[in-house]
mmCIF file of C-alpha atoms in Angstrom:
data_model
loop_
_atom_site.group_PDB
_atom_site.id
_atom_site.type_symbol
_atom_site.label_atom_id
_atom_site.label_comp_id
_atom_site.label_asym_id
_atom_site.label_seq_id
_atom_site.Cartn_x
_atom_site.Cartn_y
_atom_site.Cartn_z
ATOM 1 C CA UNK Y 1 28.354 -273.160 51.957
ATOM 2 C CA UNK Y 2 26.879 -270.048 53.603
ATOM 3 C CA UNK Y 3 26.427 -266.760 51.738
ATOM 4 C CA UNK Y 4 29.302 -265.063 53.596
ATOM 5 C CA UNK Y 5 31.575 -268.025 52.926
ATOM 6 C CA UNK Y 6 30.670 -267.991 49.234
ATOM 7 C CA UNK Y 7 31.441 -264.281 49.016
ATOM 8 C CA UNK Y 8 34.795 -264.766 50.767
ATOM 9 C CA UNK Y 9 35.730 -267.642 48.448
ATOM 10 C CA UNK Y 10 34.755 -265.613 45.386
ATOM 11 C CA UNK Y 11 36.914 -262.729 46.602
ATOM 12 C CA UNK Y 12 39.853 -265.088 47.195
ATOM 13 C CA UNK Y 13 39.518 -266.589 43.724
ATOM 14 C CA UNK Y 14 39.378 -263.139 42.126
ATOM 15 C CA UNK Y 15 42.522 -262.104 43.959
ATOM 16 C CA UNK Y 16 44.307 -265.286 42.886
ATOM 17 C CA UNK Y 17 43.183 -264.819 39.253
ATOM 18 C CA UNK Y 18 44.337 -261.205 39.197
ATOM 19 C CA UNK Y 19 47.751 -261.978 40.729
ATOM 20 C CA UNK Y 20 48.294 -264.945 38.405
ATOM 21 C CA UNK Y 21 47.276 -262.928 35.339
ATOM 22 C CA UNK Y 22 49.672 -260.130 36.244
ATOM 23 C CA UNK Y 23 52.461 -262.707 36.490
ATOM 24 C CA UNK Y 24 51.670 -264.300 33.157
ATOM 25 C CA UNK Y 25 51.379 -260.951 31.367
ATOM 26 C CA UNK Y 26 54.568 -259.605 33.028
ATOM 27 C CA UNK Y 27 53.309 -255.989 32.684
ATOM 28 C CA UNK Y 28 49.662 -254.994 32.552
ATOM 29 C CA UNK Y 29 47.428 -252.053 33.474
ATOM 30 C CA UNK Y 30 44.351 -252.142 35.685
ATOM 31 C CA UNK Y 31 41.950 -251.413 32.791
ATOM 32 C CA UNK Y 32 43.511 -254.287 30.825
ATOM 33 C CA UNK Y 33 43.064 -256.591 33.814
ATOM 34 C CA UNK Y 34 39.376 -255.706 34.027
ATOM 35 C CA UNK Y 35 38.809 -256.372 30.320
ATOM 36 C CA UNK Y 36 40.877 -259.544 30.030
ATOM 37 C CA UNK Y 37 39.453 -261.154 33.171
ATOM 38 C CA UNK Y 38 35.910 -259.872 32.746
ATOM 39 C CA UNK Y 39 35.922 -258.154 36.137
ATOM 40 C CA UNK Y 40 34.577 -254.767 37.205
ATOM 41 C CA UNK Y 41 37.042 -251.933 37.770
ATOM 42 C CA UNK Y 42 36.119 -251.626 41.478
ATOM 43 C CA UNK Y 43 36.894 -255.336 41.929
ATOM 44 C CA UNK Y 44 40.250 -254.942 40.161
ATOM 45 C CA UNK Y 45 41.161 -251.779 42.075
ATOM 46 C CA UNK Y 46 40.377 -253.296 45.463
ATOM 47 C CA UNK Y 47 42.261 -256.535 44.819
ATOM 48 C CA UNK Y 48 45.281 -254.787 43.319
ATOM 49 C CA UNK Y 49 45.374 -252.511 46.365
ATOM 50 C CA UNK Y 50 45.413 -255.543 48.674
ATOM 51 C CA UNK Y 51 48.063 -257.330 46.591
ATOM 52 C CA UNK Y 52 50.277 -254.246 46.672
ATOM 53 C CA UNK Y 53 49.818 -253.922 50.432
ATOM 54 C CA UNK Y 54 50.856 -257.576 50.794
ATOM 55 C CA UNK Y 55 53.995 -256.856 48.747
ATOM 56 C CA UNK Y 56 53.083 -259.277 45.945
ATOM 57 C CA UNK Y 57 52.325 -256.712 43.208
ATOM 58 C CA UNK Y 58 53.992 -253.389 42.436
ATOM 59 C CA UNK Y 59 53.740 -250.507 39.982
ATOM 60 C CA UNK Y 60 56.749 -250.582 37.658
ATOM 61 C CA UNK Y 61 56.093 -247.703 35.279
ATOM 62 C CA UNK Y 62 53.565 -246.045 33.032
ATOM 63 C CA UNK Y 63 52.088 -246.855 29.633
ATOM 64 C CA UNK Y 64 52.436 -244.355 26.827
ATOM 65 C CA UNK Y 65 49.627 -241.820 27.032
ATOM 66 C CA UNK Y 66 47.016 -241.718 24.271
ATOM 67 C CA UNK Y 67 45.620 -238.393 25.366
ATOM 68 C CA UNK Y 68 44.452 -239.003 28.925
ATOM 69 C CA UNK Y 69 45.978 -239.920 32.232
ATOM 70 C CA UNK Y 70 48.803 -242.442 31.900
ATOM 71 C CA UNK Y 71 47.909 -245.950 33.123
ATOM 72 C CA UNK Y 72 50.266 -247.480 35.651
ATOM 73 C CA UNK Y 73 51.964 -250.732 34.671
ATOM 74 C CA UNK Y 74 51.654 -253.541 37.209
ATOM 75 C CA UNK Y 75 54.020 -256.447 37.772
ATOM 76 C CA UNK Y 76 54.524 -259.063 40.463
ATOM 77 C CA UNK Y 77 57.345 -258.453 42.923
ATOM 78 C CA UNK Y 78 59.563 -261.165 41.538
ATOM 79 C CA UNK Y 79 61.775 -261.530 44.619
ATOM 80 C CA UNK Y 80 58.850 -262.477 46.915
ATOM 81 C CA UNK Y 81 59.171 -266.191 46.171
ATOM 82 C CA UNK Y 82 61.390 -268.564 44.205
ATOM 83 C CA UNK Y 83 61.173 -272.138 42.978
ATOM 84 C CA UNK Y 84 63.872 -274.617 41.954
ATOM 85 C CA UNK Y 85 63.855 -277.115 39.110
ATOM 86 C CA UNK Y 86 65.980 -280.202 38.465
ATOM 87 C CA UNK Y 87 66.102 -281.963 35.101
ATOM 88 C CA UNK Y 88 67.486 -285.490 35.244
ATOM 89 C CA UNK Y 89 68.663 -287.011 31.957
ATOM 90 C CA UNK Y 90 70.710 -290.097 31.122
ATOM 91 C CA UNK Y 91 74.013 -288.205 31.284
ATOM 92 C CA UNK Y 92 73.379 -284.837 32.951
ATOM 93 C CA UNK Y 93 71.601 -283.144 35.838
ATOM 94 C CA UNK Y 94 70.512 -279.522 35.433
ATOM 95 C CA UNK Y 95 69.517 -277.150 38.242
ATOM 96 C CA UNK Y 96 67.706 -273.815 37.922
ATOM 97 C CA UNK Y 97 66.056 -271.271 40.191
ATOM 98 C CA UNK Y 98 63.223 -269.115 38.877
ATOM 99 C CA UNK Y 99 61.685 -266.037 40.465
ATOM 100 C CA UNK Y 100 57.987 -265.294 40.951
ATOM 101 C CA UNK Y 101 57.881 -263.882 37.418
ATOM 102 C CA UNK Y 102 58.900 -267.292 36.049
ATOM 103 C CA UNK Y 103 62.302 -266.054 34.886
ATOM 104 C CA UNK Y 104 65.423 -268.138 35.472
ATOM 105 C CA UNK Y 105 67.796 -266.268 37.760
ATOM 106 C CA UNK Y 106 70.587 -268.848 37.932
ATOM 107 C CA UNK Y 107 71.418 -272.296 36.661
ATOM 108 C CA UNK Y 108 73.994 -275.060 36.863
ATOM 109 C CA UNK Y 109 74.549 -278.203 34.812
ATOM 110 C CA UNK Y 110 76.764 -281.144 35.696
ATOM 111 C CA UNK Y 111 77.656 -284.321 33.864
ATOM 112 C CA UNK Y 112 76.419 -287.288 35.866
ATOM 113 C CA UNK Y 113 75.347 -290.585 34.363
ATOM 114 C CA UNK Y 114 72.026 -291.809 35.720
ATOM 115 C CA UNK Y 115 72.070 -294.802 38.052
ATOM 116 C CA UNK Y 116 69.175 -296.183 40.026
ATOM 117 C CA UNK Y 117 71.200 -296.246 43.232
ATOM 118 C CA UNK Y 118 71.057 -294.557 46.619
ATOM 119 C CA UNK Y 119 74.462 -293.026 45.913
ATOM 120 C CA UNK Y 120 73.215 -291.358 42.739
ATOM 121 C CA UNK Y 121 70.141 -289.828 44.406
ATOM 122 C CA UNK Y 122 72.216 -288.652 47.360
ATOM 123 C CA UNK Y 123 74.614 -286.910 44.962
ATOM 124 C CA UNK Y 124 71.721 -285.206 43.139
ATOM 125 C CA UNK Y 125 70.332 -283.955 46.466
ATOM 126 C CA UNK Y 126 73.793 -282.946 47.651
ATOM 127 C CA UNK Y 127 74.449 -280.937 44.479
ATOM 128 C CA UNK Y 128 71.100 -279.196 44.995
ATOM 129 C CA UNK Y 129 72.197 -278.078 48.463
ATOM 130 C CA UNK Y 130 75.474 -276.715 47.051
ATOM 131 C CA UNK Y 131 73.565 -274.955 44.258
ATOM 132 C CA UNK Y 132 71.167 -273.335 46.751
ATOM 133 C CA UNK Y 133 74.100 -272.235 48.919
ATOM 134 C CA UNK Y 134 75.774 -270.613 45.915
ATOM 135 C CA UNK Y 135 72.509 -268.918 44.905
ATOM 136 C CA UNK Y 136 72.221 -267.537 48.419
ATOM 137 C CA UNK Y 137 75.739 -266.120 48.273
ATOM 138 C CA UNK Y 138 75.730 -264.764 44.707
ATOM 139 C CA UNK Y 139 72.044 -263.856 44.260
ATOM 140 C CA UNK Y 140 71.021 -263.366 47.884
ATOM 141 C CA UNK Y 141 68.176 -265.841 47.461
ATOM 142 C CA UNK Y 142 66.839 -266.663 50.910
ATOM 143 C CA UNK Y 143 65.924 -270.329 51.293
ATOM 144 C CA UNK Y 144 62.853 -269.296 53.293
ATOM 145 C CA UNK Y 145 61.432 -267.910 50.044
ATOM 146 C CA UNK Y 146 61.780 -271.211 48.173
ATOM 147 C CA UNK Y 147 58.362 -272.673 47.368
ATOM 148 C CA UNK Y 148 59.678 -276.098 46.427
ATOM 149 C CA UNK Y 149 61.793 -278.208 44.112
ATOM 150 C CA UNK Y 150 60.440 -279.693 40.880
ATOM 151 C CA UNK Y 151 62.095 -282.700 39.253
ATOM 152 C CA UNK Y 152 61.613 -283.575 35.587
ATOM 153 C CA UNK Y 153 62.606 -286.944 34.165
ATOM 154 C CA UNK Y 154 62.223 -288.728 30.830
ATOM 155 C CA UNK Y 155 59.551 -291.399 30.955
ATOM 156 C CA UNK Y 156 56.007 -292.139 32.043
ATOM 157 C CA UNK Y 157 55.332 -290.620 35.450
ATOM 158 C CA UNK Y 158 52.416 -291.206 37.800
ATOM 159 C CA UNK Y 159 52.512 -287.869 39.638
ATOM 160 C CA UNK Y 160 49.767 -288.710 42.105
ATOM 161 C CA UNK Y 161 51.650 -291.726 43.421
ATOM 162 C CA UNK Y 162 55.145 -290.336 42.768
ATOM 163 C CA UNK Y 163 56.243 -293.269 40.610
ATOM 164 C CA UNK Y 164 58.325 -293.486 37.463
ATOM 165 C CA UNK Y 165 56.398 -296.184 35.636
ATOM 166 C CA UNK Y 166 58.880 -296.656 32.825
ATOM 167 C CA UNK Y 167 61.766 -294.803 31.183
ATOM 168 C CA UNK Y 168 63.504 -296.106 28.085
ATOM 169 C CA UNK Y 169 66.149 -293.391 28.294
ATOM 170 C CA UNK Y 170 67.040 -294.207 31.899
ATOM 171 C CA UNK Y 171 66.502 -297.954 31.394
ATOM 172 C CA UNK Y 172 64.350 -298.363 34.516
ATOM 173 C CA UNK Y 173 60.744 -299.124 35.434
ATOM 174 C CA UNK Y 174 58.489 -298.954 38.499
ATOM 175 C CA UNK Y 175 60.652 -296.626 40.574
ATOM 176 C CA UNK Y 176 59.221 -295.143 43.767
ATOM 177 C CA UNK Y 177 60.347 -291.524 43.438
ATOM 178 C CA UNK Y 178 60.391 -291.067 47.177
ATOM 179 C CA UNK Y 179 63.936 -292.444 46.906
ATOM 180 C CA UNK Y 180 64.911 -288.897 45.944
ATOM 181 C CA UNK Y 181 62.123 -286.698 47.378
ATOM 182 C CA UNK Y 182 62.868 -287.905 50.914
ATOM 183 C CA UNK Y 183 66.388 -286.479 50.548
ATOM 184 C CA UNK Y 184 65.108 -282.979 49.666
ATOM 185 C CA UNK Y 185 63.936 -280.742 52.495
ATOM 186 C CA UNK Y 186 61.305 -278.907 50.454
ATOM 187 C CA UNK Y 187 57.997 -279.812 48.791
ATOM 188 C CA UNK Y 188 58.736 -281.815 45.619
ATOM 189 C CA UNK Y 189 56.814 -282.087 42.339
ATOM 190 C CA UNK Y 190 57.570 -284.632 39.592
ATOM 191 C CA UNK Y 191 56.767 -284.421 35.888
ATOM 192 C CA UNK Y 192 57.780 -285.896 32.557
ATOM 193 C CA UNK Y 193 60.514 -283.856 30.856
ATOM 194 C CA UNK Y 194 58.523 -283.057 27.694
ATOM 195 C CA UNK Y 195 55.480 -281.989 29.716
ATOM 196 C CA UNK Y 196 57.715 -279.793 31.850
ATOM 197 C CA UNK Y 197 59.216 -278.142 28.766
ATOM 198 C CA UNK Y 198 55.726 -277.568 27.370
ATOM 199 C CA UNK Y 199 54.722 -275.779 30.572
ATOM 200 C CA UNK Y 200 57.737 -273.465 30.230
ATOM 201 C CA UNK Y 201 56.937 -272.734 26.582
ATOM 202 C CA UNK Y 202 53.160 -272.469 26.673
ATOM 203 C CA UNK Y 203 52.033 -271.350 30.108
ATOM 204 C CA UNK Y 204 49.937 -268.206 29.926
ATOM 205 C CA UNK Y 205 49.543 -268.220 26.147
ATOM 206 C CA UNK Y 206 45.829 -269.124 26.358
ATOM 207 C CA UNK Y 207 46.253 -271.138 23.184
ATOM 208 C CA UNK Y 208 45.951 -274.871 22.672
ATOM 209 C CA UNK Y 209 49.181 -276.321 21.357
ATOM 210 C CA UNK Y 210 51.195 -279.443 20.704
ATOM 211 C CA UNK Y 211 54.787 -279.473 21.912
ATOM 212 C CA UNK Y 212 57.058 -281.765 19.884
ATOM 213 C CA UNK Y 213 60.248 -282.691 21.716
ATOM 214 C CA UNK Y 214 63.129 -283.631 19.419
ATOM 215 C CA UNK Y 215 65.766 -284.864 21.841
ATOM 216 C CA UNK Y 216 67.550 -288.190 22.329
ATOM 217 C CA UNK Y 217 64.102 -289.673 21.890
ATOM 218 C CA UNK Y 218 61.066 -288.055 20.292
ATOM 219 C CA UNK Y 219 58.211 -287.210 22.624
ATOM 220 C CA UNK Y 220 55.951 -284.337 23.350
ATOM 221 C CA UNK Y 221 52.992 -282.912 25.133
ATOM 222 C CA UNK Y 222 49.422 -281.866 24.405
ATOM 223 C CA UNK Y 223 48.521 -278.541 26.044
ATOM 224 C CA UNK Y 224 44.742 -278.044 26.150
ATOM 225 C CA UNK Y 225 42.805 -275.375 28.041
ATOM 226 C CA UNK Y 226 45.955 -274.231 29.857
ATOM 227 C CA UNK Y 227 46.820 -277.655 31.203
ATOM 228 C CA UNK Y 228 48.658 -280.801 30.145
ATOM 229 C CA UNK Y 229 46.503 -283.622 28.782
ATOM 230 C CA UNK Y 230 48.090 -286.707 30.366
ATOM 231 C CA UNK Y 231 45.909 -289.429 28.857
ATOM 232 C CA UNK Y 232 44.176 -292.268 30.695
ATOM 233 C CA UNK Y 233 47.459 -294.079 31.422
ATOM 234 C CA UNK Y 234 49.912 -291.121 31.472
ATOM 235 C CA UNK Y 235 51.015 -291.995 27.919
ATOM 236 C CA UNK Y 236 49.641 -289.030 26.001
ATOM 237 C CA UNK Y 237 51.792 -287.527 23.232
ATOM 238 C CA UNK Y 238 54.077 -290.488 22.571
ATOM 239 C CA UNK Y 239 54.676 -288.955 19.160
ATOM 240 C CA UNK Y 240 57.928 -290.868 18.724
ATOM 241 C CA UNK Y 241 55.951 -294.056 18.214
ATOM 242 C CA UNK Y 242 53.654 -292.908 15.438
ATOM 243 C CA UNK Y 243 54.577 -294.835 12.290
ATOM 244 C CA UNK Y 244 55.636 -292.708 9.319
ATOM 245 C CA UNK Y 245 57.463 -295.375 7.287
ATOM 246 C CA UNK Y 246 55.703 -298.782 7.591
ATOM 247 C CA UNK Y 247 58.291 -301.554 7.690
ATOM 248 C CA UNK Y 248 61.085 -298.986 8.031
ATOM 249 C CA UNK Y 249 63.901 -298.580 10.549
ATOM 250 C CA UNK Y 250 63.597 -300.555 13.811
ATOM 251 C CA UNK Y 251 62.547 -298.606 16.882
ATOM 252 C CA UNK Y 252 63.410 -299.426 20.475
ATOM 253 C CA UNK Y 253 59.698 -300.121 21.050
ATOM 254 C CA UNK Y 254 60.142 -303.187 18.729
ATOM 255 C CA UNK Y 255 58.049 -301.715 15.918
ATOM 256 C CA UNK Y 256 59.428 -300.537 12.590
ATOM 257 C CA UNK Y 257 59.052 -297.167 10.926
ATOM 258 C CA UNK Y 258 58.324 -295.091 14.044
ATOM 259 C CA UNK Y 259 59.137 -291.383 14.175
ATOM 260 C CA UNK Y 260 61.869 -291.896 16.779
ATOM 261 C CA UNK Y 261 64.550 -293.568 14.599
ATOM 262 C CA UNK Y 262 64.009 -290.862 11.959
ATOM 263 C CA UNK Y 263 63.671 -287.656 13.996
ATOM 264 C CA UNK Y 264 65.581 -288.095 17.262
ATOM 265 C CA UNK Y 265 68.620 -285.905 17.881
ATOM 266 C CA UNK Y 266 70.816 -289.007 17.621
ATOM 267 C CA UNK Y 267 70.053 -289.286 13.916
ATOM 268 C CA UNK Y 268 72.081 -286.097 13.453
ATOM 269 C CA UNK Y 269 74.715 -286.272 16.184
ATOM 270 C CA UNK Y 270 75.730 -289.842 15.295
ATOM 271 C CA UNK Y 271 76.707 -288.690 11.803
ATOM 272 C CA UNK Y 272 79.237 -286.247 13.288
ATOM 273 C CA UNK Y 273 81.084 -289.040 15.105
ATOM 274 C CA UNK Y 274 80.816 -291.471 17.990
ATOM 275 C CA UNK Y 275 81.746 -288.911 20.651
ATOM 276 C CA UNK Y 276 80.290 -285.898 18.829
ATOM 277 C CA UNK Y 277 77.311 -283.840 19.906
ATOM 278 C CA UNK Y 278 74.502 -282.102 18.079
ATOM 279 C CA UNK Y 279 76.541 -278.892 17.847
ATOM 280 C CA UNK Y 280 79.163 -280.770 15.813
ATOM 281 C CA UNK Y 281 76.565 -281.803 13.257
ATOM 282 C CA UNK Y 282 75.271 -278.270 12.804
ATOM 283 C CA UNK Y 283 78.813 -277.014 12.492
ATOM 284 C CA UNK Y 284 79.310 -279.427 9.583
ATOM 285 C CA UNK Y 285 76.044 -278.205 8.118
ATOM 286 C CA UNK Y 286 77.155 -274.561 8.314
ATOM 287 C CA UNK Y 287 80.445 -275.516 6.667
ATOM 288 C CA UNK Y 288 78.518 -276.913 3.703
ATOM 289 C CA UNK Y 289 79.390 -280.580 4.221
ATOM 290 C CA UNK Y 290 77.505 -282.360 1.419
ATOM 291 C CA UNK Y 291 76.675 -285.528 3.357
ATOM 292 C CA UNK Y 292 75.471 -283.530 6.349
ATOM 293 C CA UNK Y 293 73.258 -281.454 4.044
ATOM 294 C CA UNK Y 294 71.724 -284.612 2.558
ATOM 295 C CA UNK Y 295 71.040 -286.067 5.992
ATOM 296 C CA UNK Y 296 69.515 -282.762 7.111
ATOM 297 C CA UNK Y 297 67.264 -282.591 4.061
ATOM 298 C CA UNK Y 298 65.990 -286.114 4.755
ATOM 299 C CA UNK Y 299 65.519 -285.263 8.421
ATOM 300 C CA UNK Y 300 63.421 -282.197 7.557
ATOM 301 C CA UNK Y 301 61.371 -284.246 5.091
ATOM 302 C CA UNK Y 302 60.508 -286.786 7.793
ATOM 303 C CA UNK Y 303 59.874 -284.026 10.326
ATOM 304 C CA UNK Y 304 57.487 -282.291 7.926
ATOM 305 C CA UNK Y 305 55.409 -285.496 7.749
ATOM 306 C CA UNK Y 306 55.235 -285.628 11.549
ATOM 307 C CA UNK Y 307 54.236 -281.962 11.755
ATOM 308 C CA UNK Y 308 51.518 -282.418 9.149
ATOM 309 C CA UNK Y 309 50.111 -285.451 10.978
ATOM 310 C CA UNK Y 310 50.002 -283.498 14.245
ATOM 311 C CA UNK Y 311 48.311 -280.561 12.548
ATOM 312 C CA UNK Y 312 45.698 -282.859 11.012
ATOM 313 C CA UNK Y 313 45.050 -284.540 14.366
ATOM 314 C CA UNK Y 314 44.952 -281.496 16.651
ATOM 315 C CA UNK Y 315 44.366 -278.413 14.449
ATOM 316 C CA UNK Y 316 46.295 -276.131 16.816
ATOM 317 C CA UNK Y 317 49.683 -274.486 17.241
ATOM 318 C CA UNK Y 318 52.788 -276.690 17.107
ATOM 319 C CA UNK Y 319 55.988 -275.839 18.981
ATOM 320 C CA UNK Y 320 59.239 -277.555 18.028
ATOM 321 C CA UNK Y 321 61.448 -278.106 21.065
ATOM 322 C CA UNK Y 322 64.007 -280.447 22.510
ATOM 323 C CA UNK Y 323 67.683 -280.465 21.565
ATOM 324 C CA UNK Y 324 67.026 -280.138 17.820
ATOM 325 C CA UNK Y 325 64.370 -277.480 18.369
ATOM 326 C CA UNK Y 326 67.056 -275.172 19.711
ATOM 327 C CA UNK Y 327 68.820 -275.212 16.321
ATOM 328 C CA UNK Y 328 65.823 -274.989 14.009
ATOM 329 C CA UNK Y 329 65.180 -271.239 13.875
ATOM 330 C CA UNK Y 330 67.433 -270.488 10.905
ATOM 331 C CA UNK Y 331 66.100 -273.494 8.961
ATOM 332 C CA UNK Y 332 62.382 -272.806 9.388
ATOM 333 C CA UNK Y 333 61.867 -271.473 5.883
ATOM 334 C CA UNK Y 334 63.003 -274.755 4.342
ATOM 335 C CA UNK Y 335 60.980 -276.806 6.822
ATOM 336 C CA UNK Y 336 57.848 -274.715 6.256
ATOM 337 C CA UNK Y 337 58.168 -275.214 2.504
ATOM 338 C CA UNK Y 338 58.257 -278.993 3.009
ATOM 339 C CA UNK Y 339 55.287 -278.878 5.394
ATOM 340 C CA UNK Y 340 53.196 -276.928 2.897
ATOM 341 C CA UNK Y 341 53.820 -279.629 0.284
ATOM 342 C CA UNK Y 342 51.940 -282.104 2.525
ATOM 343 C CA UNK Y 343 49.343 -279.815 4.084
ATOM 344 C CA UNK Y 344 46.549 -278.916 1.693
ATOM 345 C CA UNK Y 345 44.275 -277.465 4.376
ATOM 346 C CA UNK Y 346 46.280 -274.444 5.572
ATOM 347 C CA UNK Y 347 47.387 -271.464 3.515
ATOM 348 C CA UNK Y 348 50.386 -270.749 5.745
ATOM 349 C CA UNK Y 349 52.444 -272.173 8.603
ATOM 350 C CA UNK Y 350 51.792 -269.448 11.173
ATOM 351 C CA UNK Y 351 50.759 -272.222 13.584
ATOM 352 C CA UNK Y 352 54.335 -273.537 13.613
ATOM 353 C CA UNK Y 353 57.189 -272.099 15.690
ATOM 354 C CA UNK Y 354 60.430 -273.030 17.375
ATOM 355 C CA UNK Y 355 60.929 -273.140 21.131
ATOM 356 C CA UNK Y 356 61.754 -270.057 23.160
ATOM 357 C CA UNK Y 357 63.857 -272.025 25.647
ATOM 358 C CA UNK Y 358 66.860 -273.505 23.875
ATOM 359 C CA UNK Y 359 68.252 -274.907 27.136
ATOM 360 C CA UNK Y 360 66.876 -276.093 30.474
ATOM 361 C CA UNK Y 361 63.217 -275.768 29.452
ATOM 362 C CA UNK Y 362 62.271 -278.854 31.478
ATOM 363 C CA UNK Y 363 63.896 -277.594 34.677
ATOM 364 C CA UNK Y 364 62.208 -274.195 34.298
ATOM 365 C CA UNK Y 365 58.826 -275.731 33.484
ATOM 366 C CA UNK Y 366 58.689 -278.077 36.457
ATOM 367 C CA UNK Y 367 59.708 -275.202 38.749
ATOM 368 C CA UNK Y 368 56.813 -273.149 37.341
ATOM 369 C CA UNK Y 369 54.305 -275.626 38.759
ATOM 370 C CA UNK Y 370 55.064 -274.211 42.201
ATOM 371 C CA UNK Y 371 54.208 -270.696 41.029
ATOM 372 C CA UNK Y 372 50.815 -271.953 39.834
ATOM 373 C CA UNK Y 373 50.214 -273.581 43.186
ATOM 374 C CA UNK Y 374 51.264 -270.434 45.050
ATOM 375 C CA UNK Y 375 48.831 -268.198 43.172
ATOM 376 C CA UNK Y 376 45.995 -270.711 43.305
ATOM 377 C CA UNK Y 377 46.183 -270.812 47.081
ATOM 378 C CA UNK Y 378 46.750 -267.089 47.521
ATOM 379 C CA UNK Y 379 44.656 -265.672 50.377
#
């Protein structure tokens, strides 16, 4: 590469880094950009000027003065681009649209049982078109601004070859995902649902973390150096199949004593009744139902073992997500007490927190992958 080409590429990368950092920080000043990215002020000033001229970045206010001239706060112009996300589960399909800031601007969820049929995929694509039409009418979101559509699904996904290798939840294996992408008239990304949720929760934090998904099955994601660690065979973070009770309850993987039969959301919702949901269980818990309280105490005991094992293995932050994660906030004190009984290496549980997205984290996270791509290729 020639000297002029190297200089041009370096300038492009700096511009992309600055724009992406502004997005992740939501609001930031030029001096903060220079410090946090290790760039000179002239470099920051020139690139910010160009980004503002292009309509990608704007000044949104001023920081409180500490005695000198007030620093202007910068933010991305969130209406420049949008991305859509679809989360496919066994019984529902969720749709969201996020703006360039990564914030969800509208969403829609329908009950539709998964089927590996042309009719099912056509309905999913058809509902997307209706959803985009409604977003255009109610939110004035121009389709020309849509970067793409991300689709998250439970199971092991080979993104490079667009294949769903296996999904216990959906009861399918070796599915060519072009069966749905060919029906969507936008670029399409695919990702595992837990990985997608981890992206929504952890992107831009600059901290390594483990995301533990406590949904109909137990899964998760390992977030290292601002990216998902997939593993050699796309099977990283199968936390549901770590054994915590040797010879214990049978798991769908044919082993006994795995995390999944002890910590999945079904452990709780099934107690509330055959047709009950997780909300019904927590309602019983709030009402002081003795049996529900005993089941919950056992659940937290098993969960504390899982958390301790993850902390010992990864020594980083742990985020509790999935369906159960959305209910955990008010019970964290009890859970933390149980964790500390097993963990002799930490003096506190500051590394442990509940998810920020209680709903549709996977749909938001997979949509965010288009924002990353947009800023990486920014000219």
